[in-house]
mmCIF file of C-alpha atoms and ligand atoms in Angstrom:
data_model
loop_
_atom_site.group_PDB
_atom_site.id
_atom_site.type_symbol
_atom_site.label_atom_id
_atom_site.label_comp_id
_atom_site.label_asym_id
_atom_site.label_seq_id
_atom_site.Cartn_x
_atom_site.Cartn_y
_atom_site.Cartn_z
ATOM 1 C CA UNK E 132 14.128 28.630 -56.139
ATOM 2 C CA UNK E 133 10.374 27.821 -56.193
ATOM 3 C CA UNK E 134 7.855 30.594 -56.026
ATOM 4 C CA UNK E 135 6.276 31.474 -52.249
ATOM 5 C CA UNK E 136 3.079 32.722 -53.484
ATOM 6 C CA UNK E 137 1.022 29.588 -54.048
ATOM 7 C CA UNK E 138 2.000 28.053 -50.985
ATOM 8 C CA UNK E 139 1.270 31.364 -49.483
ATOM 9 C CA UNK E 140 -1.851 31.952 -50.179
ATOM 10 C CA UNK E 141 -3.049 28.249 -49.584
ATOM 11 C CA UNK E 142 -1.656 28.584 -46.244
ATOM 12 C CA UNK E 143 -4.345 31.506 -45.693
ATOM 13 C CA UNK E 144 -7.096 29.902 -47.187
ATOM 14 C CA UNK E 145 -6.456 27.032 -44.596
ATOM 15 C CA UNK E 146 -6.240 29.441 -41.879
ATOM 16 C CA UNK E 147 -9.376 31.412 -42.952
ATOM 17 C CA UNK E 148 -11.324 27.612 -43.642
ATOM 18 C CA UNK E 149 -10.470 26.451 -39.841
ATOM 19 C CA UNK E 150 -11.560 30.564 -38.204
ATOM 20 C CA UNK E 151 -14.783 30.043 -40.186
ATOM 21 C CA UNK E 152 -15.398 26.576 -38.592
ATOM 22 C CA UNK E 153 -14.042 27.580 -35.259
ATOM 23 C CA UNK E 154 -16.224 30.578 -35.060
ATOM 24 C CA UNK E 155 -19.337 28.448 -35.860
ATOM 25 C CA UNK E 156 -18.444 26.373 -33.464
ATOM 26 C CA UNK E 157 -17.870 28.898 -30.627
ATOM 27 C CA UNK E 158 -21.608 30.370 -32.032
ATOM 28 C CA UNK E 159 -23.260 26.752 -31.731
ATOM 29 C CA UNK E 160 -21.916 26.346 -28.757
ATOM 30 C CA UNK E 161 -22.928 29.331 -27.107
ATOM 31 C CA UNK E 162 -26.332 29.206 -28.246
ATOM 32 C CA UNK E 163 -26.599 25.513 -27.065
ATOM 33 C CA UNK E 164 -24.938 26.929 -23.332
ATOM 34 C CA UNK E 165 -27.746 30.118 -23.649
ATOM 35 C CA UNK E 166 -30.671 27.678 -24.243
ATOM 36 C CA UNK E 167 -29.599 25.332 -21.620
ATOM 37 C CA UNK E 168 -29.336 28.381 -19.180
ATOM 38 C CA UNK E 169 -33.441 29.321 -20.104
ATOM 39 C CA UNK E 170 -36.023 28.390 -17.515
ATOM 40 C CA UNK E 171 -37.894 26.053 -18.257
ATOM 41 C CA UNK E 172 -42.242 26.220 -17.346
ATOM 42 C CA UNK E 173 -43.989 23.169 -16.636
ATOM 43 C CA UNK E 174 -47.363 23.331 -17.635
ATOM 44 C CA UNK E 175 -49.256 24.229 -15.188
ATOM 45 C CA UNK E 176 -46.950 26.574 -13.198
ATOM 46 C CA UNK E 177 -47.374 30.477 -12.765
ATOM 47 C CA UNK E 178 -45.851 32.001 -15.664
ATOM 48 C CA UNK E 179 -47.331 29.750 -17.860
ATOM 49 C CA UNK E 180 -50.875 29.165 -19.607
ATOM 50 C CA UNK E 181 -52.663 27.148 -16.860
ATOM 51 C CA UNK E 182 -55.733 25.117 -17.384
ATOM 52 C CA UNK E 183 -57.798 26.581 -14.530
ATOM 53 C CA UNK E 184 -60.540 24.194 -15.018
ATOM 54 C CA UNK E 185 -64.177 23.707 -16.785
ATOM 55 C CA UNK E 186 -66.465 26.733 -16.550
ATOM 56 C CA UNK E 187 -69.201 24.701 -14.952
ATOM 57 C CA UNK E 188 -66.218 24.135 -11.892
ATOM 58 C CA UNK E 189 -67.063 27.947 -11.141
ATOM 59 C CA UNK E 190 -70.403 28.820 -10.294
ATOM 60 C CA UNK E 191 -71.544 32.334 -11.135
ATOM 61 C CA UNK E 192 -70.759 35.054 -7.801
ATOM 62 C CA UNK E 193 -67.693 32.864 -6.990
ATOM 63 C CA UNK E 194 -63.928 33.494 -6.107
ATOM 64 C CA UNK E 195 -61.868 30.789 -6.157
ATOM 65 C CA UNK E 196 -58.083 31.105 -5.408
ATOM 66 C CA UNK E 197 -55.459 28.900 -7.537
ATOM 67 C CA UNK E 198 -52.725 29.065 -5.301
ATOM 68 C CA UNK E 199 -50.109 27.362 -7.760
ATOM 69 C CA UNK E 200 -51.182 29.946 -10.258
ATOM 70 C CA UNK E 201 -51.177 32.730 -7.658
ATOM 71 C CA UNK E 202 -54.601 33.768 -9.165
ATOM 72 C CA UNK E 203 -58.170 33.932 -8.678
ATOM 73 C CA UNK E 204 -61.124 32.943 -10.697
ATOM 74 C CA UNK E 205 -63.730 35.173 -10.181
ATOM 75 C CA UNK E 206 -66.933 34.189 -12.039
ATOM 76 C CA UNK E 207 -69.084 37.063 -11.827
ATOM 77 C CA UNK E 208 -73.200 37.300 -11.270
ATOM 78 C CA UNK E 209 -73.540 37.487 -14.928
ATOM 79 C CA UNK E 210 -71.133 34.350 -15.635
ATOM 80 C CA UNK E 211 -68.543 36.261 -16.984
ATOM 81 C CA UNK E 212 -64.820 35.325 -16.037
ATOM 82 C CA UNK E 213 -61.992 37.814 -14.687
ATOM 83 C CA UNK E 214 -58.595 36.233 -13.772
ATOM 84 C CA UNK E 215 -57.044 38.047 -10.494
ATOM 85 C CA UNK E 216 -53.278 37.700 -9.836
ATOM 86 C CA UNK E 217 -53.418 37.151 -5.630
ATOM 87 C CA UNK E 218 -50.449 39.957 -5.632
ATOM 88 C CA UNK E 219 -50.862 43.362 -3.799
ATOM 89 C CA UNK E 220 -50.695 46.500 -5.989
ATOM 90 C CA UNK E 221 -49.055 48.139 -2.815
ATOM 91 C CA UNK E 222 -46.102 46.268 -1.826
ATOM 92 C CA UNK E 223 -46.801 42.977 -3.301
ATOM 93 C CA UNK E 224 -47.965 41.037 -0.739
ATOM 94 C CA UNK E 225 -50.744 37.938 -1.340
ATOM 95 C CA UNK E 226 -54.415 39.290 -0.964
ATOM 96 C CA UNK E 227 -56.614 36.840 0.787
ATOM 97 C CA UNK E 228 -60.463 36.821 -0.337
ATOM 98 C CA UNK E 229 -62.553 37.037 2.778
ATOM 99 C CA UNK E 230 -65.575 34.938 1.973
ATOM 100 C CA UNK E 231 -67.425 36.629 4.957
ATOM 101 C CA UNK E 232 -66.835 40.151 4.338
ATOM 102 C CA UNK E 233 -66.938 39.393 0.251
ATOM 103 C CA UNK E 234 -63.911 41.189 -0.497
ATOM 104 C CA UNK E 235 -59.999 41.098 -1.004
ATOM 105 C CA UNK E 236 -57.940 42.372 2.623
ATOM 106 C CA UNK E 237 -54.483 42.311 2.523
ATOM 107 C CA UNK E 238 -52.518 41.570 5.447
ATOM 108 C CA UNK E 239 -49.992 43.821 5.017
ATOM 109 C CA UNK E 240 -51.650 47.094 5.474
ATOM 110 C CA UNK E 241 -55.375 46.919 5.348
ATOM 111 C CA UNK E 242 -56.075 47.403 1.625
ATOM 112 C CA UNK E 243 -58.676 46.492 0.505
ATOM 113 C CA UNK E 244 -60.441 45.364 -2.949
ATOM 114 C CA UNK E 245 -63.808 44.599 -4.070
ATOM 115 C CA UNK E 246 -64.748 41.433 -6.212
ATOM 116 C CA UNK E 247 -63.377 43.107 -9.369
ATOM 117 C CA UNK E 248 -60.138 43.615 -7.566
ATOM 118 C CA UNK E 249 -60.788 47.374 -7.181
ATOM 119 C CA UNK E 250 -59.224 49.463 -4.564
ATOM 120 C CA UNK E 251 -62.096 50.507 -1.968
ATOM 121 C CA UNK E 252 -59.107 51.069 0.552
ATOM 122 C CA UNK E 253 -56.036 52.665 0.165
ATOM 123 C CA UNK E 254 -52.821 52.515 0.116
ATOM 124 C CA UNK E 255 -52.874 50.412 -2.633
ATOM 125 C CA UNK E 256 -52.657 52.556 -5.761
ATOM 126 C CA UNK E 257 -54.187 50.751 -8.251
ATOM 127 C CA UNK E 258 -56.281 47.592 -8.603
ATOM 128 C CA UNK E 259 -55.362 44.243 -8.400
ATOM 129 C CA UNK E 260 -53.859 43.278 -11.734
ATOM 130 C CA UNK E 261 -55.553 40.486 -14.163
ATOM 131 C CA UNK E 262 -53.997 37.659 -16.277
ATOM 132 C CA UNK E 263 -55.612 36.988 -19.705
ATOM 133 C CA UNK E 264 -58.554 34.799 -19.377
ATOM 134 C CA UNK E 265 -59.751 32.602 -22.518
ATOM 135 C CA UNK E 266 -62.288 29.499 -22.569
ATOM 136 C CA UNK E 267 -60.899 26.700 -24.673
ATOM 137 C CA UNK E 268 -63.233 23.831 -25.285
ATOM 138 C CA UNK E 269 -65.231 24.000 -22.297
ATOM 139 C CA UNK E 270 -62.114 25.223 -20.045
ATOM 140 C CA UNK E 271 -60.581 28.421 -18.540
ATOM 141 C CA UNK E 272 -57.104 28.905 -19.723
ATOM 142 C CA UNK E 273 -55.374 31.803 -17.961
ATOM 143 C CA UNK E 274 -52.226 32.946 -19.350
ATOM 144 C CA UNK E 275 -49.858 33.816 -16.099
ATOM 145 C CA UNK E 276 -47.118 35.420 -18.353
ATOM 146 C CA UNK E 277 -47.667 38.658 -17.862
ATOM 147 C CA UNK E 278 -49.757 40.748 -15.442
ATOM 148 C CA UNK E 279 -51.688 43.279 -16.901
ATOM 149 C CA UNK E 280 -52.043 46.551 -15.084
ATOM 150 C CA UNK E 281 -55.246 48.717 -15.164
ATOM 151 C CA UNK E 282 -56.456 51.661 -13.676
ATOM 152 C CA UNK E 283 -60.364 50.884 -13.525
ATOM 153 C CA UNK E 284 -62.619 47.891 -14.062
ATOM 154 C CA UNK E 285 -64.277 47.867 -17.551
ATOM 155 C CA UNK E 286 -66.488 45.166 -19.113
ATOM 156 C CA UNK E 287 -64.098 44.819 -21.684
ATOM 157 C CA UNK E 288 -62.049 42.570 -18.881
ATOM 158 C CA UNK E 289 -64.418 40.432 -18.809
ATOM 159 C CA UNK E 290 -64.754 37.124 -20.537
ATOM 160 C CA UNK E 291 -67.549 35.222 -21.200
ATOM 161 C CA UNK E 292 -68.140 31.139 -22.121
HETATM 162 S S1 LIG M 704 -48.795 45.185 0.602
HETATM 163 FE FE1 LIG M 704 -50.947 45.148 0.539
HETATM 164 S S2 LIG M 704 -51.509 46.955 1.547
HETATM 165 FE FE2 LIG M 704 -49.378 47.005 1.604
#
């Protein structure tokens, strides 16, 4: 009568050889299913790094409003740059500039916010957020990823050519 061990424990190795490949196989498989499941950005939509144009597009003591970005460039006196996401601090709403009045009003519930995007009336609680502003080779790139919330207006916001 032959000996069961050998065969045995072959038997096992081939079991453990196809759980290793089948596992690997579930875990490249899921990873290719999670990737496929990530949203994609096209350049140039909000939540991406959009090329807002060249700096000489914005003249100094301008607001112009990006709609596809949801932001505003606002070039100040000086010619520094602040990037202004069009989104109410309140309840989220999109804050028109008024051109005639030379300020943000939302429609919403009257607040309102000066060039800066500071509150100068309530409710809002906070100013208008910003989205990171750099100048790349003659253009302003504003990075839509992330909002950044502030409680004041400081120099340090702003960005210069
Ligand atoms: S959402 Fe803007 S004031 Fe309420």
């Amino acid at each position: 009568m032959p000996d069961p061990t050998p065969s045995t424990s072959r038997r096992d190795f081939l079991k453990l050889t196809w759980a290793f490949f089948g596992a690997a196989a579930a875990v490249e498989t899921a990873g290719i299913f999670i990737t496929y499941l990530q949203p994609r950005l096209a350049e140039g939509e909000f939540g991406s790094i959009i090329n807002a144009g060249l700096v000489d597009d914005f003249p100094p003591n301008s607001v112009t409003h990006l709609t596809n970005g949801r932001f505003y460039i606002v070039r100040l006196a000086d010619g520094g740059f602040l990037s202004i996401y069009h989104r109410c601090t309140h309840l989220g709403c999109t804050v028109p500039w008024d051109e005639t009045q030379q300020k943000f009003i939302c429609p919403c519930h009257s607040s309102e916010f000066d060039r800066q995007g500071l509150v100068t009336n309530p409710p809002a609680p906070r100013p208008l957020d910003l989205f990171k502003v750099s100048i790349v080779d003659g253009s302003v790139m504003v990075d839509t990823a992330v909002p950044i919330q502030r409680q004041s207006y400081e120099t340090a916001q702003v960005i210069y050519p």
